[in-house]
Amino acid sequence: MNVESELEKGNFVVGECLKCKKTVWPPSDYCSLCFGNVSIKDGPFQGKIIEFSKQGNDYFCLVEFNENVKIIGKITGETPQINQNVMVKKCGIQNGNYFFEFISS
Amino acid sequence: MANKVGIASYGMTKFSRDDIKIESILLESTKNAFQNCSNLNQKDVEAVLVSTNNNSKYLSAVLSEISGIKPKISHSVESLCNSGTNAIVSAYSYIASGLADVVLVAGAERYDSPGQVLEWDNSRGEFKHPIFWASIFTKSYKREYNVRDEELALVSIKNHHQSIKNPNALTKKEYTLDEIMNSKKLTDDLKLLDCSRPCTGGASIVLASENTINHLTDSPVWITGIGQKTTSASFTKNITFSAMESSRISANSALKMSKHKADQIDVIELHDAFSVCEPMALESIGVSSKGKGLELVKEMIVTDSPKINPRGGLMGSGHPLGATGIAQTIEITQQLQSKAESRQIDNPKIGLVHNMSAASTSSTVLVLEN
């Protein structure tokens, strides 16, 4: 069980170093600070929209969860706002590519 | 003490959307570099470095064989869009350390380069194409400095205008503000004519030590400053989305090494992959203060000065990734040698090259002097 296999199942989790407790993102085999082993840190995680734009009818947002975790994903059914609180509604891996969808929280 | 390193010769190909083998592109610009330097012989070249994102293997050995060179050192350099200047830095290091005396750096790319998308960067989710990071940069810059799309379009107007005088440019076409504003909308914050275009093209440069260069050219251009910085590979690890941190750090290093200040630079080639990149780079290098990059762009248009991106930048010239940094360096070399023909600015002494990759997660800056 690792971060990617959880993401693949649709569970938004991040990595955490077993040694120094640093958050490890994007998923990696070892901690980038101390090369410690990585375990899974479960959510739910609260994030804030720090930037967004729109392609066609779809908004895409850059969301910051903490200083080490920023991701880009979709938000549907609402117009995003800067500093809006969001959570990951949906995530997964398709053809090797991650995808994320956010929802207001 | 490190050997002084200069530029002895260079060769270019035209930038196009043509379907040409990568080996042929490399050979053509290399042939042009040899033809541009009558005293340069294949046996003088001790290292051959190839800059490309192409998937073909062993290209430095292949280029060496087909151009009659048997180098001591040969290898490829890949670092997405700043592969070219990174290869030049490697060549500089070989000469400065005494491992080689003359080095050929050949950059080439095809229009269908696999280097356009960084597949590894999963923090971008499904939004991996560069238009998405460019949209985030653009929106963030507009928000931070209260900038309108029409103002950003001035970068495209200027650089396409300047590309008219570049015989190797991809488009060689001028655009009006209306044409840019009405070009295909890629996102709410990015139009087609805000973007540089991947293309097929090659650029080669020959570097030599101080001891050898006078046998090769009577107008050497010296590399007096180098700065490189990689802050991350993930776009989302950027600490700001309205400035280029790796460019700021690498420009500081290069200027410090050359013992110059940003306001002493006479001519600049900078990495305008998208409209917003030009003001962001001008501010990060220190040529403009924060939020004032577009004022300088406007001034360049009003005074019809080609000081910034005289060959038309990436937007006007095209962006063959592995060749781009080398083509930028060739432009500054030509300017400093007063060989830039109709693009020539008045009597430049100091030039700067800014080349970056993957949303400015990595930047390389060179300072050149005659």
PDB file of N, CA and C in Angstrom, chain A residues 16-96:
ATOM      1  N   GLU A  16       3.921  10.913   4.230  1.00  0.00           N
ATOM      2  CA  GLU A  16       4.536  11.545   5.404  1.00  0.00           C
ATOM      3  C   GLU A  16       5.774  10.741   5.788  1.00  0.00           C
ATOM      4  N   CYS A  17       6.856  11.455   6.050  1.00  0.00           N
ATOM      5  CA  CYS A  17       8.109  10.783   6.402  1.00  0.00           C
ATOM      6  C   CYS A  17       7.985  10.167   7.792  1.00  0.00           C
ATOM      7  N   LEU A  18       8.322   8.881   7.902  1.00  0.00           N
ATOM      8  CA  LEU A  18       8.239   8.192   9.190  1.00  0.00           C
ATOM      9  C   LEU A  18       9.281   8.726  10.167  1.00  0.00           C
ATOM     10  N   LYS A  19      10.365   9.304   9.622  1.00  0.00           N
ATOM     11  CA  LYS A  19      11.478   9.746  10.465  1.00  0.00           C
ATOM     12  C   LYS A  19      11.303  11.206  10.913  1.00  0.00           C
ATOM     13  N   CYS A  20      11.119  12.109   9.930  1.00  0.00           N
ATOM     14  CA  CYS A  20      11.095  13.536  10.299  1.00  0.00           C
ATOM     15  C   CYS A  20       9.700  14.154  10.211  1.00  0.00           C
ATOM     16  N   LYS A  21       8.703  13.373   9.790  1.00  0.00           N
ATOM     17  CA  LYS A  21       7.301  13.797   9.738  1.00  0.00           C
ATOM     18  C   LYS A  21       7.002  14.841   8.659  1.00  0.00           C
ATOM     19  N   LYS A  22       7.958  15.086   7.784  1.00  0.00           N
ATOM     20  CA  LYS A  22       7.710  16.040   6.693  1.00  0.00           C
ATOM     21  C   LYS A  22       6.674  15.448   5.738  1.00  0.00           C
ATOM     22  N   THR A  23       5.792  16.314   5.219  1.00  0.00           N
ATOM     23  CA  THR A  23       4.845  15.869   4.198  1.00  0.00           C
ATOM     24  C   THR A  23       5.600  15.637   2.889  1.00  0.00           C
ATOM     25  N   VAL A  24       5.319  14.530   2.245  1.00  0.00           N
ATOM     26  CA  VAL A  24       6.023  14.187   1.000  1.00  0.00           C
ATOM     27  C   VAL A  24       5.041  14.286  -0.159  1.00  0.00           C
ATOM     28  N   TRP A  25       5.233  15.265  -1.002  1.00  0.00           N
ATOM     29  CA  TRP A  25       4.375  15.475  -2.159  1.00  0.00           C
ATOM     30  C   TRP A  25       5.156  16.151  -3.266  1.00  0.00           C
ATOM     31  N   PRO A  26       5.040  15.739  -4.514  1.00  0.00           N
ATOM     32  CA  PRO A  26       4.244  14.613  -5.013  1.00  0.00           C
ATOM     33  C   PRO A  26       4.774  13.278  -4.465  1.00  0.00           C
ATOM     34  N   PRO A  27       3.985  12.209  -4.613  1.00  0.00           N
ATOM     35  CA  PRO A  27       4.374  10.923  -4.044  1.00  0.00           C
ATOM     36  C   PRO A  27       5.796  10.516  -4.450  1.00  0.00           C
ATOM     37  N   SER A  28       6.527  10.046  -3.472  1.00  0.00           N
ATOM     38  CA  SER A  28       7.901   9.631  -3.747  1.00  0.00           C
ATOM     39  C   SER A  28       8.244   8.468  -2.819  1.00  0.00           C
ATOM     40  N   ASP A  29       9.284   7.733  -3.159  1.00  0.00           N
ATOM     41  CA  ASP A  29       9.642   6.547  -2.372  1.00  0.00           C
ATOM     42  C   ASP A  29      10.268   6.903  -1.030  1.00  0.00           C
ATOM     43  N   TYR A  30      10.959   8.050  -0.998  1.00  0.00           N
ATOM     44  CA  TYR A  30      11.645   8.456   0.239  1.00  0.00           C
ATOM     45  C   TYR A  30      11.433   9.950   0.475  1.00  0.00           C
ATOM     46  N   CYS A  31      11.644  10.359   1.702  1.00  0.00           N
ATOM     47  CA  CYS A  31      11.530  11.771   2.075  1.00  0.00           C
ATOM     48  C   CYS A  31      12.655  12.575   1.414  1.00  0.00           C
ATOM     49  N   SER A  32      12.315  13.748   0.856  1.00  0.00           N
ATOM     50  CA  SER A  32      13.335  14.547   0.167  1.00  0.00           C
ATOM     51  C   SER A  32      14.229  15.293   1.160  1.00  0.00           C
ATOM     52  N   LEU A  33      13.840  15.312   2.419  1.00  0.00           N
ATOM     53  CA  LEU A  33      14.655  16.003   3.425  1.00  0.00           C
ATOM     54  C   LEU A  33      15.675  15.062   4.064  1.00  0.00           C
ATOM     55  N   CYS A  34      15.198  13.859   4.493  1.00  0.00           N
ATOM     56  CA  CYS A  34      16.111  12.979   5.252  1.00  0.00           C
ATOM     57  C   CYS A  34      16.210  11.580   4.641  1.00  0.00           C
ATOM     58  N   PHE A  35      15.559  11.344   3.527  1.00  0.00           N
ATOM     59  CA  PHE A  35      15.534  10.036   2.856  1.00  0.00           C
ATOM     60  C   PHE A  35      14.904   8.949   3.734  1.00  0.00           C
ATOM     61  N   GLY A  36      14.086   9.383   4.682  1.00  0.00           N
ATOM     62  CA  GLY A  36      13.369   8.414   5.509  1.00  0.00           C
ATOM     63  C   GLY A  36      12.272   7.718   4.710  1.00  0.00           C
ATOM     64  N   ASN A  37      11.789   6.605   5.231  1.00  0.00           N
ATOM     65  CA  ASN A  37      10.686   5.892   4.575  1.00  0.00           C
ATOM     66  C   ASN A  37       9.398   6.710   4.696  1.00  0.00           C
ATOM     67  N   VAL A  38       8.495   6.456   3.770  1.00  0.00           N
ATOM     68  CA  VAL A  38       7.272   7.266   3.679  1.00  0.00           C
ATOM     69  C   VAL A  38       6.059   6.413   4.021  1.00  0.00           C
ATOM     70  N   SER A  39       5.182   6.980   4.847  1.00  0.00           N
ATOM     71  CA  SER A  39       3.909   6.299   5.127  1.00  0.00           C
ATOM     72  C   SER A  39       2.769   7.164   4.593  1.00  0.00           C
ATOM     73  N   ILE A  40       1.571   6.660   4.690  1.00  0.00           N
ATOM     74  CA  ILE A  40       0.405   7.386   4.177  1.00  0.00           C
ATOM     75  C   ILE A  40      -0.161   8.296   5.258  1.00  0.00           C
ATOM     76  N   LYS A  41      -0.453   9.538   4.867  1.00  0.00           N
ATOM     77  CA  LYS A  41      -1.139  10.453   5.787  1.00  0.00           C
ATOM     78  C   LYS A  41      -2.543  10.654   5.231  1.00  0.00           C
ATOM     79  N   ASP A  42      -3.525  10.224   6.010  1.00  0.00           N
ATOM     80  CA  ASP A  42      -4.917  10.317   5.555  1.00  0.00           C
ATOM     81  C   ASP A  42      -5.471  11.722   5.705  1.00  0.00           C
ATOM     82  N   GLY A  43      -6.459  12.036   4.900  1.00  0.00           N
ATOM     83  CA  GLY A  43      -7.195  13.281   5.019  1.00  0.00           C
ATOM     84  C   GLY A  43      -8.257  13.162   6.082  1.00  0.00           C
ATOM     85  N   PRO A  44      -9.292  13.969   6.040  1.00  0.00           N
ATOM     86  CA  PRO A  44      -9.524  14.935   4.957  1.00  0.00           C
ATOM     87  C   PRO A  44      -8.605  16.150   5.086  1.00  0.00           C
ATOM     88  N   PHE A  45      -8.263  16.708   3.949  1.00  0.00           N
ATOM     89  CA  PHE A  45      -7.393  17.877   3.911  1.00  0.00           C
ATOM     90  C   PHE A  45      -8.182  19.088   3.435  1.00  0.00           C
ATOM     91  N   GLN A  46      -7.981  20.162   4.141  1.00  0.00           N
ATOM     92  CA  GLN A  46      -8.645  21.422   3.789  1.00  0.00           C
ATOM     93  C   GLN A  46      -7.670  22.269   2.967  1.00  0.00           C
ATOM     94  N   GLY A  47      -8.116  22.741   1.800  1.00  0.00           N
ATOM     95  CA  GLY A  47      -7.240  23.569   0.982  1.00  0.00           C
ATOM     96  C   GLY A  47      -7.862  24.911   0.651  1.00  0.00           C
ATOM     97  N   LYS A  48      -7.046  25.790   0.065  1.00  0.00           N
ATOM     98  CA  LYS A  48      -7.534  27.109  -0.359  1.00  0.00           C
ATOM     99  C   LYS A  48      -7.167  27.313  -1.824  1.00  0.00           C
ATOM    100  N   ILE A  49      -8.086  27.883  -2.577  1.00  0.00           N
ATOM    101  CA  ILE A  49      -7.791  28.208  -3.978  1.00  0.00           C
ATOM    102  C   ILE A  49      -6.837  29.400  -3.998  1.00  0.00           C
ATOM    103  N   ILE A  50      -5.680  29.230  -4.629  1.00  0.00           N
ATOM    104  CA  ILE A  50      -4.758  30.377  -4.708  1.00  0.00           C
ATOM    105  C   ILE A  50      -4.720  30.986  -6.116  1.00  0.00           C
ATOM    106  N   GLU A  51      -5.189  30.262  -7.112  1.00  0.00           N
ATOM    107  CA  GLU A  51      -5.339  30.847  -8.454  1.00  0.00           C
ATOM    108  C   GLU A  51      -6.242  29.950  -9.273  1.00  0.00           C
ATOM    109  N   PHE A  52      -6.854  30.516 -10.301  1.00  0.00           N
ATOM    110  CA  PHE A  52      -7.713  29.695 -11.165  1.00  0.00           C
ATOM    111  C   PHE A  52      -7.834  30.351 -12.536  1.00  0.00           C
ATOM    112  N   SER A  53      -8.252  29.567 -13.495  1.00  0.00           N
ATOM    113  CA  SER A  53      -8.580  30.078 -14.824  1.00  0.00           C
ATOM    114  C   SER A  53      -9.658  29.156 -15.391  1.00  0.00           C
ATOM    115  N   LYS A  54      -9.981  29.326 -16.642  1.00  0.00           N
ATOM    116  CA  LYS A  54     -11.113  28.586 -17.208  1.00  0.00           C
ATOM    117  C   LYS A  54     -10.792  28.182 -18.647  1.00  0.00           C
ATOM    118  N   GLN A  55     -11.102  26.943 -18.984  1.00  0.00           N
ATOM    119  CA  GLN A  55     -10.982  26.492 -20.374  1.00  0.00           C
ATOM    120  C   GLN A  55     -12.351  25.998 -20.815  1.00  0.00           C
ATOM    121  N   GLY A  56     -12.908  26.639 -21.821  1.00  0.00           N
ATOM    122  CA  GLY A  56     -14.278  26.311 -22.207  1.00  0.00           C
ATOM    123  C   GLY A  56     -15.207  26.594 -21.049  1.00  0.00           C
ATOM    124  N   ASN A  57     -15.968  25.594 -20.633  1.00  0.00           N
ATOM    125  CA  ASN A  57     -16.877  25.789 -19.499  1.00  0.00           C
ATOM    126  C   ASN A  57     -16.280  25.337 -18.171  1.00  0.00           C
ATOM    127  N   ASP A  58     -15.046  24.826 -18.222  1.00  0.00           N
ATOM    128  CA  ASP A  58     -14.467  24.215 -17.015  1.00  0.00           C
ATOM    129  C   ASP A  58     -13.426  25.103 -16.348  1.00  0.00           C
ATOM    130  N   TYR A  59     -13.608  25.314 -15.060  1.00  0.00           N
ATOM    131  CA  TYR A  59     -12.599  26.027 -14.283  1.00  0.00           C
ATOM    132  C   TYR A  59     -11.515  25.049 -13.840  1.00  0.00           C
ATOM    133  N   PHE A  60     -10.274  25.494 -13.866  1.00  0.00           N
ATOM    134  CA  PHE A  60      -9.197  24.726 -13.232  1.00  0.00           C
ATOM    135  C   PHE A  60      -8.528  25.619 -12.194  1.00  0.00           C
ATOM    136  N   CYS A  61      -8.223  25.017 -11.055  1.00  0.00           N
ATOM    137  CA  CYS A  61      -7.755  25.797  -9.897  1.00  0.00           C
ATOM    138  C   CYS A  61      -6.439  25.251  -9.383  1.00  0.00           C
ATOM    139  N   LEU A  62      -5.623  26.154  -8.899  1.00  0.00           N
ATOM    140  CA  LEU A  62      -4.421  25.777  -8.153  1.00  0.00           C
ATOM    141  C   LEU A  62      -4.785  25.881  -6.675  1.00  0.00           C
ATOM    142  N   VAL A  63      -4.712  24.775  -5.983  1.00  0.00           N
ATOM    143  CA  VAL A  63      -5.147  24.726  -4.578  1.00  0.00           C
ATOM    144  C   VAL A  63      -3.954  24.383  -3.685  1.00  0.00           C
ATOM    145  N   GLU A  64      -3.856  25.137  -2.594  1.00  0.00           N
ATOM    146  CA  GLU A  64      -2.771  24.889  -1.634  1.00  0.00           C
ATOM    147  C   GLU A  64      -3.351  24.230  -0.396  1.00  0.00           C
ATOM    148  N   PHE A  65      -2.810  23.061  -0.044  1.00  0.00           N
ATOM    149  CA  PHE A  65      -3.266  22.355   1.153  1.00  0.00           C
ATOM    150  C   PHE A  65      -2.377  22.664   2.353  1.00  0.00           C
ATOM    151  N   ASN A  66      -1.095  22.677   2.121  1.00  0.00           N
ATOM    152  CA  ASN A  66      -0.164  23.254   3.090  1.00  0.00           C
ATOM    153  C   ASN A  66       1.055  23.640   2.262  1.00  0.00           C
ATOM    154  N   GLU A  67       2.095  24.097   2.900  1.00  0.00           N
ATOM    155  CA  GLU A  67       3.201  24.658   2.118  1.00  0.00           C
ATOM    156  C   GLU A  67       3.857  23.656   1.172  1.00  0.00           C
ATOM    157  N   ASN A  68       3.685  22.383   1.446  1.00  0.00           N
ATOM    158  CA  ASN A  68       4.331  21.389   0.585  1.00  0.00           C
ATOM    159  C   ASN A  68       3.390  20.744  -0.418  1.00  0.00           C
ATOM    160  N   VAL A  69       2.108  21.022  -0.310  1.00  0.00           N
ATOM    161  CA  VAL A  69       1.147  20.340  -1.185  1.00  0.00           C
ATOM    162  C   VAL A  69       0.307  21.369  -1.937  1.00  0.00           C
ATOM    163  N   LYS A  70       0.609  21.520  -3.206  1.00  0.00           N
ATOM    164  CA  LYS A  70      -0.236  22.329  -4.095  1.00  0.00           C
ATOM    165  C   LYS A  70      -0.566  21.455  -5.294  1.00  0.00           C
ATOM    166  N   ILE A  71      -1.827  21.465  -5.700  1.00  0.00           N
ATOM    167  CA  ILE A  71      -2.210  20.659  -6.867  1.00  0.00           C
ATOM    168  C   ILE A  71      -3.183  21.443  -7.748  1.00  0.00           C
ATOM    169  N   ILE A  72      -3.267  21.032  -8.993  1.00  0.00           N
ATOM    170  CA  ILE A  72      -4.219  21.648  -9.928  1.00  0.00           C
ATOM    171  C   ILE A  72      -5.335  20.644 -10.208  1.00  0.00           C
ATOM    172  N   GLY A  73      -6.543  21.134 -10.158  1.00  0.00           N
ATOM    173  CA  GLY A  73      -7.682  20.271 -10.459  1.00  0.00           C
ATOM    174  C   GLY A  73      -8.875  21.094 -10.925  1.00  0.00           C
ATOM    175  N   LYS A  74      -9.960  20.386 -11.194  1.00  0.00           N
ATOM    176  CA  LYS A  74     -11.195  21.031 -11.680  1.00  0.00           C
ATOM    177  C   LYS A  74     -12.080  21.444 -10.519  1.00  0.00           C
ATOM    178  N   ILE A  75     -12.938  22.411 -10.775  1.00  0.00           N
ATOM    179  CA  ILE A  75     -14.051  22.652  -9.857  1.00  0.00           C
ATOM    180  C   ILE A  75     -15.286  22.833 -10.728  1.00  0.00           C
ATOM    181  N   THR A  76     -16.346  22.169 -10.391  1.00  0.00           N
ATOM    182  CA  THR A  76     -17.537  22.241 -11.250  1.00  0.00           C
ATOM    183  C   THR A  76     -18.728  22.787 -10.471  1.00  0.00           C
ATOM    184  N   GLY A  77     -19.646  23.387 -11.207  1.00  0.00           N
ATOM    185  CA  GLY A  77     -20.914  23.830 -10.626  1.00  0.00           C
ATOM    186  C   GLY A  77     -20.822  25.107  -9.828  1.00  0.00           C
ATOM    187  N   GLU A  78     -19.687  25.755  -9.799  1.00  0.00           N
ATOM    188  CA  GLU A  78     -19.577  27.026  -9.074  1.00  0.00           C
ATOM    189  C   GLU A  78     -18.409  27.833  -9.641  1.00  0.00           C
ATOM    190  N   THR A  79     -18.492  29.155  -9.441  1.00  0.00           N
ATOM    191  CA  THR A  79     -17.397  30.021  -9.868  1.00  0.00           C
ATOM    192  C   THR A  79     -16.396  30.121  -8.728  1.00  0.00           C
ATOM    193  N   PRO A  80     -15.146  29.719  -8.967  1.00  0.00           N
ATOM    194  CA  PRO A  80     -14.167  29.743  -7.874  1.00  0.00           C
ATOM    195  C   PRO A  80     -13.814  31.148  -7.422  1.00  0.00           C
ATOM    196  N   GLN A  81     -13.379  31.268  -6.201  1.00  0.00           N
ATOM    197  CA  GLN A  81     -12.924  32.539  -5.630  1.00  0.00           C
ATOM    198  C   GLN A  81     -11.545  32.313  -5.019  1.00  0.00           C
ATOM    199  N   ILE A  82     -10.711  33.358  -5.095  1.00  0.00           N
ATOM    200  CA  ILE A  82      -9.417  33.280  -4.419  1.00  0.00           C
ATOM    201  C   ILE A  82      -9.651  33.126  -2.912  1.00  0.00           C
ATOM    202  N   ASN A  83      -8.868  32.258  -2.274  1.00  0.00           N
ATOM    203  CA  ASN A  83      -8.950  31.950  -0.833  1.00  0.00           C
ATOM    204  C   ASN A  83     -10.186  31.125  -0.453  1.00  0.00           C
ATOM    205  N   GLN A  84     -10.927  30.674  -1.450  1.00  0.00           N
ATOM    206  CA  GLN A  84     -12.084  29.814  -1.157  1.00  0.00           C
ATOM    207  C   GLN A  84     -11.599  28.492  -0.549  1.00  0.00           C
ATOM    208  N   ASN A  85     -12.259  28.059   0.503  1.00  0.00           N
ATOM    209  CA  ASN A  85     -11.921  26.775   1.130  1.00  0.00           C
ATOM    210  C   ASN A  85     -12.497  25.634   0.293  1.00  0.00           C
ATOM    211  N   VAL A  86     -11.661  24.658   0.004  1.00  0.00           N
ATOM    212  CA  VAL A  86     -12.115  23.514  -0.796  1.00  0.00           C
ATOM    213  C   VAL A  86     -11.543  22.216  -0.235  1.00  0.00           C
ATOM    214  N   MET A  87     -12.154  21.124  -0.678  1.00  0.00           N
ATOM    215  CA  MET A  87     -11.632  19.782  -0.384  1.00  0.00           C
ATOM    216  C   MET A  87     -11.584  19.010  -1.696  1.00  0.00           C
ATOM    217  N   VAL A  88     -10.871  17.908  -1.688  1.00  0.00           N
ATOM    218  CA  VAL A  88     -10.859  17.057  -2.885  1.00  0.00           C
ATOM    219  C   VAL A  88     -12.142  16.228  -2.885  1.00  0.00           C
ATOM    220  N   LYS A  89     -12.940  16.409  -3.945  1.00  0.00           N
ATOM    221  CA  LYS A  89     -14.197  15.663  -4.066  1.00  0.00           C
ATOM    222  C   LYS A  89     -13.930  14.308  -4.720  1.00  0.00           C
ATOM    223  N   LYS A  90     -13.001  14.340  -5.680  1.00  0.00           N
ATOM    224  CA  LYS A  90     -12.751  13.157  -6.486  1.00  0.00           C
ATOM    225  C   LYS A  90     -11.285  13.168  -6.911  1.00  0.00           C
ATOM    226  N   CYS A  91     -10.647  12.028  -6.952  1.00  0.00           N
ATOM    227  CA  CYS A  91      -9.290  11.965  -7.501  1.00  0.00           C
ATOM    228  C   CYS A  91      -9.060  10.578  -8.067  1.00  0.00           C
ATOM    229  N   GLY A  92      -7.998  10.411  -8.783  1.00  0.00           N
ATOM    230  CA  GLY A  92      -7.699   9.117  -9.364  1.00  0.00           C
ATOM    231  C   GLY A  92      -6.504   9.200 -10.287  1.00  0.00           C
ATOM    232  N   ILE A  93      -6.221   8.101 -10.900  1.00  0.00           N
ATOM    233  CA  ILE A  93      -5.117   8.036 -11.877  1.00  0.00           C
ATOM    234  C   ILE A  93      -5.662   7.346 -13.118  1.00  0.00           C
ATOM    235  N   GLN A  94      -5.533   8.040 -14.235  1.00  0.00           N
ATOM    236  CA  GLN A  94      -6.040   7.493 -15.494  1.00  0.00           C
ATOM    237  C   GLN A  94      -4.915   7.534 -16.529  1.00  0.00           C
ATOM    238  N   ASN A  95      -4.575   6.395 -17.074  1.00  0.00           N
ATOM    239  CA  ASN A  95      -3.467   6.295 -18.044  1.00  0.00           C
ATOM    240  C   ASN A  95      -2.188   6.933 -17.499  1.00  0.00           C
ATOM    241  N   GLY A  96      -1.935   6.732 -16.225  1.00  0.00           N
ATOM    242  CA  GLY A  96      -0.712   7.260 -15.617  1.00  0.00           C
ATOM    243  C   GLY A  96      -0.820   8.707 -15.174  1.00  0.00           C
TER     244      GLY A  96
END
